[in-house]
Coordinates of N, CA and C in Angstrom, one line a residue:
X1 N 76.1 44.1 -52.9 CA 77.0 43.5 -53.9 C 78.4 43.9 -53.7
X2 N 79.3 42.9 -53.6 CA 80.8 43.2 -53.6 C 81.4 42.6 -54.8
X3 N 82.5 43.1 -55.2 CA 83.2 42.6 -56.4 C 84.7 42.3 -56.1
X4 N 85.2 41.4 -56.9 CA 86.6 41.0 -56.8 C 87.2 40.9 -58.2
X5 N 88.4 41.1 -58.4 CA 89.1 40.9 -59.7 C 90.5 40.4 -59.4
X6 N 90.9 39.4 -60.2 CA 92.3 38.9 -60.1 C 93.3 40.0 -60.2
X7 N 94.2 40.2 -59.2 CA 95.1 41.3 -59.2 C 96.1 41.3 -60.4
X8 N 96.2 42.4 -61.1 CA 97.2 42.6 -62.1 C 96.8 41.9 -63.4
X9 N 95.6 41.4 -63.6 CA 95.2 40.6 -64.7 C 94.5 41.5 -65.8
X10 N 94.7 41.1 -67.0 CA 93.8 41.7 -68.1 C 92.5 41.0 -68.0
X11 N 91.4 41.8 -67.9 CA 90.1 41.2 -67.6 C 89.1 41.1 -68.7
X12 N 89.5 41.5 -69.9 CA 88.5 41.5 -71.0 C 87.9 40.1 -71.2
X13 N 88.8 39.1 -71.2 CA 88.3 37.7 -71.4 C 88.3 36.9 -70.1
X14 N 88.0 37.6 -69.0 CA 88.1 36.9 -67.7 C 86.9 36.0 -67.5
X15 N 87.1 35.0 -66.6 CA 86.0 34.2 -66.1 C 85.1 35.1 -65.2
X16 N 83.8 34.8 -65.1 CA 82.9 35.6 -64.3 C 82.2 34.6 -63.3
X17 N 82.4 34.9 -62.0 CA 81.8 34.1 -60.9 C 80.8 34.9 -60.3
X18 N 79.6 34.4 -60.0 CA 78.6 35.0 -59.2 C 78.3 34.1 -58.0
X19 N 78.5 34.7 -56.8 CA 78.3 33.9 -55.6 C 77.0 34.4 -54.9
X20 N 76.1 33.5 -54.7 CA 74.9 33.8 -53.9 C 75.3 33.7 -52.4
X21 N 74.5 34.3 -51.5 CA 74.9 34.5 -50.1 C 76.3 35.1 -50.0
X22 N 76.5 36.2 -50.7 CA 77.8 36.8 -50.8 C 78.5 37.1 -49.5
X23 N 77.7 37.5 -48.4 CA 78.3 37.7 -47.1 C 79.0 36.5 -46.5
X24 N 78.4 35.3 -46.7 CA 78.9 34.1 -46.2 C 80.2 33.8 -47.0
X25 N 80.2 33.9 -48.3 CA 81.4 33.6 -49.1 C 82.5 34.6 -48.9
X26 N 82.2 35.8 -48.3 CA 83.3 36.7 -48.1 C 83.8 36.6 -46.6
X27 N 82.9 36.4 -45.7 CA 83.2 36.5 -44.3 C 83.5 35.2 -43.6
X28 N 82.7 34.1 -43.9 CA 82.9 32.8 -43.3 C 83.7 31.9 -44.2
X29 N 83.9 32.2 -45.4 CA 84.7 31.5 -46.3 C 85.7 32.5 -47.0
X30 N 87.0 32.3 -46.9 CA 87.9 33.4 -47.4 C 88.0 33.3 -49.0
X31 N 86.9 33.5 -49.7 CA 86.9 33.2 -51.1 C 87.9 34.1 -51.9
X32 N 88.0 35.4 -51.5 CA 88.9 36.3 -52.2 C 90.4 35.8 -52.1
X33 N 90.7 35.3 -50.9 CA 92.1 34.8 -50.7 C 92.3 33.5 -51.5
X34 N 91.2 32.6 -51.5 CA 91.3 31.4 -52.3 C 91.5 31.7 -53.8
X35 N 90.8 32.7 -54.3 CA 90.9 33.1 -55.7 C 92.3 33.6 -56.0
X36 N 92.8 34.5 -55.1 CA 94.2 35.0 -55.2 C 95.2 33.9 -55.4
X37 N 95.1 32.9 -54.4 CA 96.1 31.9 -54.4 C 96.0 31.0 -55.6
X38 N 94.8 30.6 -56.0 CA 94.6 29.8 -57.2 C 95.1 30.5 -58.5
X39 N 94.9 31.8 -58.6 CA 95.4 32.5 -59.7 C 96.9 32.6 -59.7
X40 N 97.5 32.9 -58.5 CA 98.9 33.0 -58.4 C 99.6 31.7 -58.8
X41 N 98.9 30.6 -58.4 CA 99.5 29.2 -58.7 C 99.1 28.8 -60.2
X42 N 98.5 29.6 -60.9 CA 98.1 29.3 -62.3 C 97.1 28.1 -62.4
X43 N 96.3 28.0 -61.4 CA 95.3 26.9 -61.4 C 94.0 27.4 -62.0
X44 N 93.8 28.7 -62.0 CA 92.6 29.2 -62.7 C 93.1 30.4 -63.5
X45 N 92.3 30.9 -64.5 CA 92.6 32.0 -65.3 C 92.1 33.3 -64.6
X46 N 92.3 34.5 -65.2 CA 91.8 35.7 -64.7 C 90.3 35.7 -64.4
X47 N 89.9 36.2 -63.3 CA 88.6 36.0 -62.8 C 88.0 37.3 -62.2
X48 N 86.8 37.6 -62.5 CA 86.0 38.6 -61.8 C 84.9 37.8 -61.0
X49 N 84.8 38.1 -59.7 CA 83.8 37.5 -58.9 C 82.9 38.6 -58.3
X50 N 81.6 38.2 -58.3 CA 80.6 39.1 -57.7 C 79.9 38.4 -56.6
X51 N 79.8 39.0 -55.4 CA 79.2 38.5 -54.2 C 77.9 39.2 -54.0
X52 N 76.8 38.5 -54.1 CA 75.5 39.1 -54.0 C 74.8 38.7 -52.7
X53 N 74.4 39.6 -51.9 CA 73.7 39.3 -50.7 C 72.2 39.4 -51.0
X54 N 71.4 38.9 -50.1 CA 70.0 38.7 -50.4 C 69.0 39.7 -49.8
X55 N 69.4 40.6 -49.0 CA 68.6 41.7 -48.5 C 67.4 41.2 -47.7
X56 N 67.5 40.0 -47.0 CA 66.5 39.5 -46.2 C 65.3 38.8 -46.9
X57 N 65.4 38.6 -48.2 CA 64.4 37.8 -48.9 C 65.0 36.6 -49.6
X58 N 65.8 35.9 -48.8 CA 66.6 34.8 -49.4 C 65.7 33.7 -50.0
X59 N 64.7 33.3 -49.3 CA 63.8 32.3 -49.8 C 63.1 32.7 -51.1
X60 N 62.7 33.9 -51.1 CA 62.0 34.4 -52.4 C 63.0 34.4 -53.6
X61 N 64.2 34.8 -53.3 CA 65.2 34.9 -54.4 C 65.7 33.6 -54.9
X62 N 65.9 32.7 -54.0 CA 66.6 31.4 -54.3 C 65.7 30.2 -54.6
X63 N 64.4 30.4 -54.4 CA 63.5 29.3 -54.5 C 62.8 29.3 -55.8
X64 N 63.5 28.9 -56.9 CA 62.9 28.9 -58.2 C 62.3 30.2 -58.7
X65 N 63.1 31.3 -58.6 CA 62.6 32.6 -58.9 C 63.0 33.1 -60.2
X66 N 62.1 33.1 -61.2 CA 62.4 33.7 -62.5 C 62.7 35.2 -62.4
X67 N 62.1 35.9 -61.5 CA 62.4 37.3 -61.3 C 63.8 37.5 -60.9
X68 N 64.3 36.7 -60.0 CA 65.7 36.8 -59.6 C 66.6 36.5 -60.8
X69 N 66.3 35.5 -61.6 CA 67.1 35.2 -62.8 C 67.2 36.4 -63.7
X70 N 66.0 37.1 -63.8 CA 66.0 38.3 -64.7 C 66.9 39.4 -64.1
X71 N 66.9 39.5 -62.8 CA 67.8 40.5 -62.2 C 69.3 40.2 -62.5
X72 N 69.6 38.9 -62.5 CA 71.0 38.5 -62.8 C 71.3 38.9 -64.2
X73 N 70.5 38.5 -65.2 CA 70.8 38.7 -66.6 C 70.6 40.1 -67.1
X74 N 69.6 40.8 -66.5 CA 69.3 42.2 -67.1 C 69.9 43.3 -66.3
X75 N 70.3 43.1 -65.0 CA 70.9 44.1 -64.2 C 72.3 43.8 -63.8
X76 N 72.5 42.7 -63.1 CA 73.8 42.4 -62.5 C 74.9 42.2 -63.6
X77 N 74.7 41.4 -64.6 CA 75.7 41.1 -65.5 C 76.1 42.4 -66.4
X78 N 75.1 43.1 -66.9 CA 75.4 44.4 -67.6 C 76.2 45.3 -66.7
X79 N 75.9 45.4 -65.4 CA 76.7 46.3 -64.5 C 78.1 45.8 -64.4
X80 N 78.4 44.5 -64.3 CA 79.7 44.0 -64.2 C 80.5 44.3 -65.5
X81 N 79.8 44.1 -66.6 CA 80.4 44.4 -67.9 C 80.9 45.8 -68.0
X82 N 80.0 46.8 -67.6 CA 80.4 48.2 -67.6 C 81.6 48.5 -66.7
X83 N 81.6 47.9 -65.5 CA 82.6 48.2 -64.5 C 84.0 47.6 -64.9
X84 N 84.0 46.4 -65.4 CA 85.3 45.7 -65.7 C 85.6 45.4 -67.2
X85 N 84.6 45.7 -68.0 CA 84.9 45.4 -69.4 C 84.8 44.0 -69.8
X86 N 84.3 43.1 -68.9 CA 84.2 41.7 -69.1 C 82.9 41.4 -70.0
X87 N 83.1 40.7 -71.0 CA 82.0 40.3 -71.9 C 81.6 38.9 -71.4
X88 N 80.5 38.7 -70.7 CA 80.1 37.4 -70.2 C 79.8 36.4 -71.4
X89 N 80.4 35.3 -71.3 CA 80.0 34.2 -72.2 C 79.7 32.9 -71.4
X90 N 78.8 32.1 -71.8 CA 78.4 31.0 -71.0 C 79.5 30.1 -70.5
X91 N 80.5 29.8 -71.4 CA 81.5 28.9 -71.0 C 82.4 29.4 -69.9
X92 N 82.4 30.7 -69.6 CA 83.2 31.3 -68.6 C 82.4 31.9 -67.5
X93 N 81.1 31.7 -67.5 CA 80.2 32.3 -66.5 C 79.7 31.2 -65.5
X94 N 80.0 31.4 -64.2 CA 79.7 30.4 -63.2 C 78.8 31.0 -62.1
X95 N 77.7 30.3 -61.8 CA 76.9 30.6 -60.6 C 77.3 29.7 -59.5
X96 N 77.5 30.2 -58.3 CA 77.9 29.4 -57.1 C 77.1 29.7 -55.9
X97 N 76.7 28.7 -55.2 CA 76.0 28.9 -53.9 C 75.9 27.7 -53.1
X98 N 75.5 27.8 -51.8 CA 75.4 26.7 -50.9 C 74.0 26.6 -50.4
X99 N 73.5 25.4 -50.2 CA 72.2 25.1 -49.7 C 71.1 25.7 -50.7
X100 N 70.3 26.6 -50.3 CA 69.3 27.2 -51.2 C 70.0 27.9 -52.4
X101 N 71.2 28.5 -52.0 CA 72.0 29.1 -53.1 C 72.5 28.2 -54.2
X102 N 72.8 26.9 -53.8 CA 73.2 25.9 -54.7 C 72.0 25.5 -55.6
X103 N 70.8 25.4 -55.0 CA 69.6 25.2 -55.7 C 69.4 26.3 -56.7
X104 N 69.5 27.6 -56.3 CA 69.3 28.7 -57.2 C 70.3 28.7 -58.4
X105 N 71.5 28.3 -58.1 CA 72.5 28.3 -59.2 C 72.1 27.2 -60.2
X106 N 71.8 26.0 -59.8 CA 71.4 25.0 -60.7 C 70.2 25.3 -61.5
X107 N 69.2 25.9 -60.8 CA 67.9 26.3 -61.5 C 68.2 27.3 -62.6
X108 N 69.0 28.4 -62.2 CA 69.2 29.4 -63.2 C 70.0 28.9 -64.4
X109 N 70.9 27.9 -64.2 CA 71.6 27.3 -65.4 C 70.6 26.5 -66.2
X110 N 69.6 25.9 -65.6 CA 68.7 25.2 -66.5 C 67.8 26.1 -67.3
X111 N 67.5 27.3 -66.7 CA 66.6 28.2 -67.3 C 67.3 29.1 -68.4
X112 N 68.6 29.5 -68.1 CA 69.3 30.3 -69.1 C 70.7 29.8 -69.4
X113 N 70.8 28.6 -70.0 CA 72.1 28.1 -70.3 C 72.8 28.9 -71.4
X114 N 72.1 29.8 -72.0 CA 72.7 30.7 -73.0 C 73.4 31.8 -72.3
X115 N 73.2 32.0 -71.0 CA 73.9 33.1 -70.3 C 74.9 32.4 -69.2
X116 N 74.3 31.5 -68.5 CA 75.1 30.9 -67.4 C 75.5 29.4 -67.8
X117 N 76.7 29.2 -68.0 CA 77.1 27.9 -68.5 C 77.5 26.8 -67.5
X118 N 77.7 27.3 -66.2 CA 78.2 26.4 -65.2 C 77.5 26.7 -63.8
X119 N 77.2 25.7 -63.1 CA 76.7 25.8 -61.7 C 77.6 25.0 -60.7
X120 N 78.0 25.7 -59.7 CA 78.8 25.1 -58.6 C 77.9 25.1 -57.4
X121 N 77.4 24.0 -57.0 CA 76.5 23.9 -55.9 C 77.2 23.1 -54.7
X122 N 77.1 23.8 -53.5 CA 77.6 23.1 -52.3 C 76.5 22.8 -51.4
X123 N 76.3 21.6 -51.1 CA 75.1 21.1 -50.2 C 73.8 21.7 -50.8
X124 N 73.6 21.6 -52.1 CA 72.4 22.1 -52.7 C 71.1 21.5 -52.1
X125 N 70.2 22.4 -51.9 CA 68.9 22.0 -51.3 C 67.9 21.4 -52.3
X126 N 68.4 20.3 -52.9 CA 67.6 19.8 -54.1 C 66.4 18.9 -53.6
X127 N 66.1 18.9 -52.3 CA 65.0 18.2 -51.8 C 63.7 18.9 -52.0
X128 N 63.7 20.2 -52.3 CA 62.5 21.1 -52.2 C 61.5 20.8 -53.3
X129 N 60.3 21.1 -53.0 CA 59.2 20.9 -53.9 C 59.2 22.1 -55.0
X130 N 58.4 21.9 -56.0 CA 58.2 23.0 -57.0 C 57.5 24.2 -56.4
X131 N 57.7 25.3 -57.0 CA 57.1 26.6 -56.5 C 56.0 27.0 -57.5
X132 N 54.8 27.2 -56.9 CA 53.7 27.6 -57.8 C 53.3 26.5 -58.8
X133 N 53.5 25.3 -58.4 CA 53.0 24.2 -59.3 C 52.1 23.2 -58.5
X134 N 51.5 22.3 -59.2 CA 50.6 21.3 -58.6 C 51.4 20.1 -58.2
X135 N 52.7 20.1 -58.3 CA 53.5 19.0 -58.0 C 53.9 19.0 -56.5
X136 N 53.3 18.1 -55.7 CA 53.6 18.2 -54.2 C 54.8 17.4 -53.7
X137 N 55.5 16.7 -54.6 CA 56.6 15.9 -54.2 C 57.9 16.6 -54.1
X138 N 58.8 16.2 -53.2 CA 60.1 16.7 -53.1 C 60.9 16.5 -54.4
X139 N 62.1 17.1 -54.5 CA 63.0 16.9 -55.6 C 62.5 17.3 -56.9
X140 N 61.8 18.5 -57.0 CA 61.2 19.0 -58.2 C 62.2 19.2 -59.3
X141 N 63.4 19.8 -58.9 CA 64.4 20.2 -59.9 C 64.9 18.9 -60.7
X142 N 65.1 17.8 -60.0 CA 65.6 16.6 -60.6 C 64.6 16.1 -61.7
X143 N 63.4 16.2 -61.3 CA 62.4 15.7 -62.3 C 62.3 16.7 -63.5
X144 N 62.4 18.0 -63.2 CA 62.4 19.0 -64.3 C 63.5 18.7 -65.2
X145 N 64.7 18.5 -64.7 CA 65.9 18.3 -65.6 C 65.7 17.0 -66.4
X146 N 65.1 16.0 -65.8 CA 64.9 14.8 -66.5 C 64.0 14.9 -67.7
X147 N 63.1 15.9 -67.7 CA 62.1 15.9 -68.8 C 62.3 17.0 -69.8
X148 N 63.3 17.9 -69.6 CA 63.5 19.0 -70.5 C 64.8 18.6 -71.4
X149 N 64.9 19.2 -72.6 CA 66.1 18.9 -73.4 C 67.4 19.2 -72.7
X150 N 68.4 18.4 -72.9 CA 69.7 18.6 -72.3 C 70.4 19.9 -72.9
X151 N 71.1 20.6 -72.1 CA 71.9 21.8 -72.6 C 73.4 21.4 -72.5
X152 N 74.2 22.4 -72.8 CA 75.7 22.2 -72.7 C 76.2 22.6 -71.3
X153 N 75.3 22.8 -70.3 CA 75.7 23.2 -69.0 C 76.6 22.2 -68.3
X154 N 77.5 22.7 -67.4 CA 78.3 21.9 -66.6 C 78.0 22.1 -65.1
X155 N 77.7 21.0 -64.4 CA 77.3 21.0 -63.0 C 78.4 20.4 -62.1
X156 N 78.8 21.2 -61.0 CA 79.7 20.6 -60.1 C 79.0 20.6 -58.7
X157 N 78.7 19.4 -58.2 CA 78.0 19.2 -57.0 C 78.8 18.7 -55.8
X158 N 78.8 19.3 -54.7 CA 79.5 18.8 -53.5 C 78.4 18.7 -52.4
X159 N 78.6 17.7 -51.5 CA 77.7 17.5 -50.4 C 78.4 16.7 -49.3
X160 N 78.0 16.9 -48.1 CA 78.6 16.3 -47.0 C 77.9 14.9 -46.7
X161 N 78.7 13.9 -46.3 CA 78.2 12.6 -46.1 C 77.3 12.5 -44.8
X162 N 77.4 13.5 -44.0 CA 76.5 13.5 -42.8 C 75.3 14.4 -42.9
X163 N 75.0 14.8 -44.1 CA 73.8 15.6 -44.3 C 72.5 14.8 -44.5
X164 N 72.1 14.2 -43.4 CA 71.0 13.3 -43.4 C 69.7 13.9 -42.9
X165 N 69.7 15.2 -42.6 CA 68.5 15.8 -42.1 C 67.3 15.5 -43.0
X166 N 66.2 15.0 -42.4 CA 65.1 14.6 -43.1 C 64.4 15.9 -43.7
X167 N 64.0 15.9 -44.9 CA 63.3 17.0 -45.5 C 62.1 16.4 -46.3
X168 N 61.0 16.3 -45.6 CA 59.8 15.7 -46.3 C 60.1 14.2 -46.4
X169 N 60.2 13.7 -47.6 CA 60.4 12.3 -47.8 C 61.8 11.9 -48.2
X170 N 62.7 12.8 -48.1 CA 64.1 12.5 -48.6 C 65.1 13.2 -47.7
X171 N 66.3 13.0 -47.9 CA 67.4 13.7 -47.2 C 68.2 14.6 -48.2
X172 N 68.9 15.5 -47.6 CA 69.7 16.4 -48.5 C 70.8 15.6 -49.3
X173 N 71.4 14.6 -48.6 CA 72.4 13.8 -49.2 C 71.8 13.0 -50.3
X174 N 70.7 12.3 -50.0 CA 70.0 11.5 -51.0 C 69.6 12.3 -52.2
X175 N 69.1 13.5 -52.0 CA 68.6 14.3 -53.1 C 69.8 14.8 -54.0
X176 N 70.9 15.0 -53.4 CA 72.1 15.3 -54.3 C 72.5 14.1 -55.1
X177 N 72.5 12.9 -54.5 CA 72.8 11.7 -55.2 C 71.9 11.5 -56.3
X178 N 70.6 11.7 -56.1 CA 69.6 11.6 -57.1 C 69.8 12.5 -58.3
X179 N 70.1 13.8 -58.0 CA 70.3 14.7 -59.1 C 71.6 14.3 -59.9
X180 N 72.6 13.8 -59.2 CA 73.8 13.3 -59.9 C 73.4 12.2 -60.9
X181 N 72.5 11.3 -60.4 CA 72.1 10.2 -61.3 C 71.3 10.7 -62.5
X182 N 70.5 11.7 -62.3 CA 69.7 12.3 -63.4 C 70.7 13.0 -64.4
X183 N 71.7 13.7 -63.9 CA 72.6 14.4 -64.8 C 73.4 13.3 -65.6
X184 N 73.7 12.2 -65.0 CA 74.5 11.2 -65.7 C 73.6 10.6 -66.8
X185 N 72.4 10.3 -66.5 CA 71.4 9.6 -67.4 C 71.1 10.5 -68.6
X186 N 71.1 11.9 -68.3 CA 70.8 12.8 -69.4 C 72.0 13.1 -70.3
X187 N 73.2 12.7 -69.8 CA 74.4 13.0 -70.6 C 75.0 14.4 -70.4
X188 N 74.7 15.0 -69.2 CA 75.3 16.3 -68.9 C 76.8 16.1 -68.5
X189 N 77.5 17.1 -68.7 CA 78.9 17.2 -68.1 C 78.7 17.6 -66.6
X190 N 79.3 16.8 -65.7 CA 79.1 17.1 -64.3 C 80.3 16.5 -63.5
X191 N 80.4 16.9 -62.3 CA 81.3 16.3 -61.3 C 80.6 16.3 -60.0
X192 N 80.7 15.2 -59.3 CA 80.0 15.0 -58.0 C 81.0 14.6 -57.0
X193 N 81.0 15.3 -55.8 CA 82.0 15.1 -54.8 C 81.3 15.0 -53.4
X194 N 81.5 13.9 -52.7 CA 81.1 13.8 -51.3 C 82.3 14.0 -50.4
X195 N 82.1 14.8 -49.3 CA 83.1 15.0 -48.4 C 82.6 14.7 -47.0
X196 N 83.5 14.2 -46.1 CA 83.0 13.9 -44.7 C 82.7 15.2 -43.9
X197 N 81.4 15.5 -43.8 CA 81.0 16.7 -43.1 C 79.6 16.9 -43.1
X198 N 79.1 18.0 -42.5 CA 77.7 18.3 -42.4 C 77.4 19.6 -43.2
X199 N 76.3 20.2 -42.8 CA 75.8 21.4 -43.6 C 76.3 22.7 -42.9
X200 N 77.5 23.0 -43.2 CA 78.1 24.2 -42.5 C 79.2 24.8 -43.4
X201 N 79.5 26.1 -43.2 CA 80.5 26.8 -44.1 C 81.9 26.2 -44.0
X202 N 82.3 25.6 -42.9 CA 83.7 25.0 -42.9 C 83.8 23.9 -43.9
X203 N 82.8 23.2 -44.2 CA 82.9 22.1 -45.2 C 82.8 22.7 -46.6
X204 N 82.0 23.8 -46.8 CA 82.0 24.5 -48.1 C 83.3 25.1 -48.4
X205 N 84.0 25.6 -47.4 CA 85.3 26.2 -47.5 C 86.3 25.1 -48.0
X206 N 86.2 23.9 -47.4 CA 87.1 22.8 -47.8 C 86.9 22.4 -49.3
X207 N 85.7 22.4 -49.7 CA 85.4 21.9 -51.0 C 85.5 22.9 -52.1
X208 N 85.5 24.2 -51.8 CA 85.5 25.2 -52.8 C 86.7 25.3 -53.7
X209 N 87.9 25.2 -53.2 CA 89.0 25.3 -54.2 C 89.0 24.3 -55.3
X210 N 88.7 23.1 -55.1 CA 88.7 22.1 -56.2 C 87.6 22.4 -57.1
X211 N 86.4 22.8 -56.6 CA 85.3 23.2 -57.4 C 85.7 24.4 -58.4
X212 N 86.3 25.4 -57.8 CA 86.7 26.5 -58.6 C 87.7 26.1 -59.7
X213 N 88.7 25.2 -59.4 CA 89.6 24.7 -60.3 C 88.9 24.0 -61.5
X214 N 87.9 23.2 -61.2 CA 87.2 22.5 -62.2 C 86.4 23.5 -63.1
X215 N 85.9 24.5 -62.5 CA 85.1 25.5 -63.2 C 85.9 26.5 -64.0
X216 N 87.1 26.8 -63.5 CA 87.8 28.0 -64.0 C 89.2 27.6 -64.5
X217 N 89.5 26.4 -64.7 CA 90.8 26.0 -65.1 C 91.3 26.8 -66.3
X218 N 92.5 27.3 -66.2 CA 93.0 28.2 -67.2 C 93.5 27.4 -68.5

């Protein structure tokens, strides 16, 4: 786990960002520099960011894992609060990830909207089937969101227009569009952005600043 804080800021009421695949968001995407620049330009408020790596068990952690969500709520957030004095509140707490990390962010927000108020998903792997269920069809999360009560969560989805890789009976692009439609029909707050690109960090880097502004606007 790596941490970041807006330089020179009072952090008691700061935004809290949690990035999955933390190594990617630190090394292949200059997220700390992006956050510095957005804060200096007053496009976002004071922010604490936590970059969490997966220790080689990425699929277990990010694939509809209630145990991982308990780690976030019961261990990670209390640790950040002790270190920085930030009191997490849902309206200022954002989960961010790409591919399976985007799926994990959206799932955690559906499970604990009382803790995580916002999900920023880049190229989210929303085509996947349910875990430990009898539902064999792809796009389990979209169907789950369609049938449970709506929360106050805010979803920001980005996806590349060339992400056509077949995944079972659907594509990654199509599954993102489908989830967008479900969010709209359910009355969620959301923003959906397609960019010309494929499933790679350079496109997540391009899309990240606008997503952060939407999530963390001061």
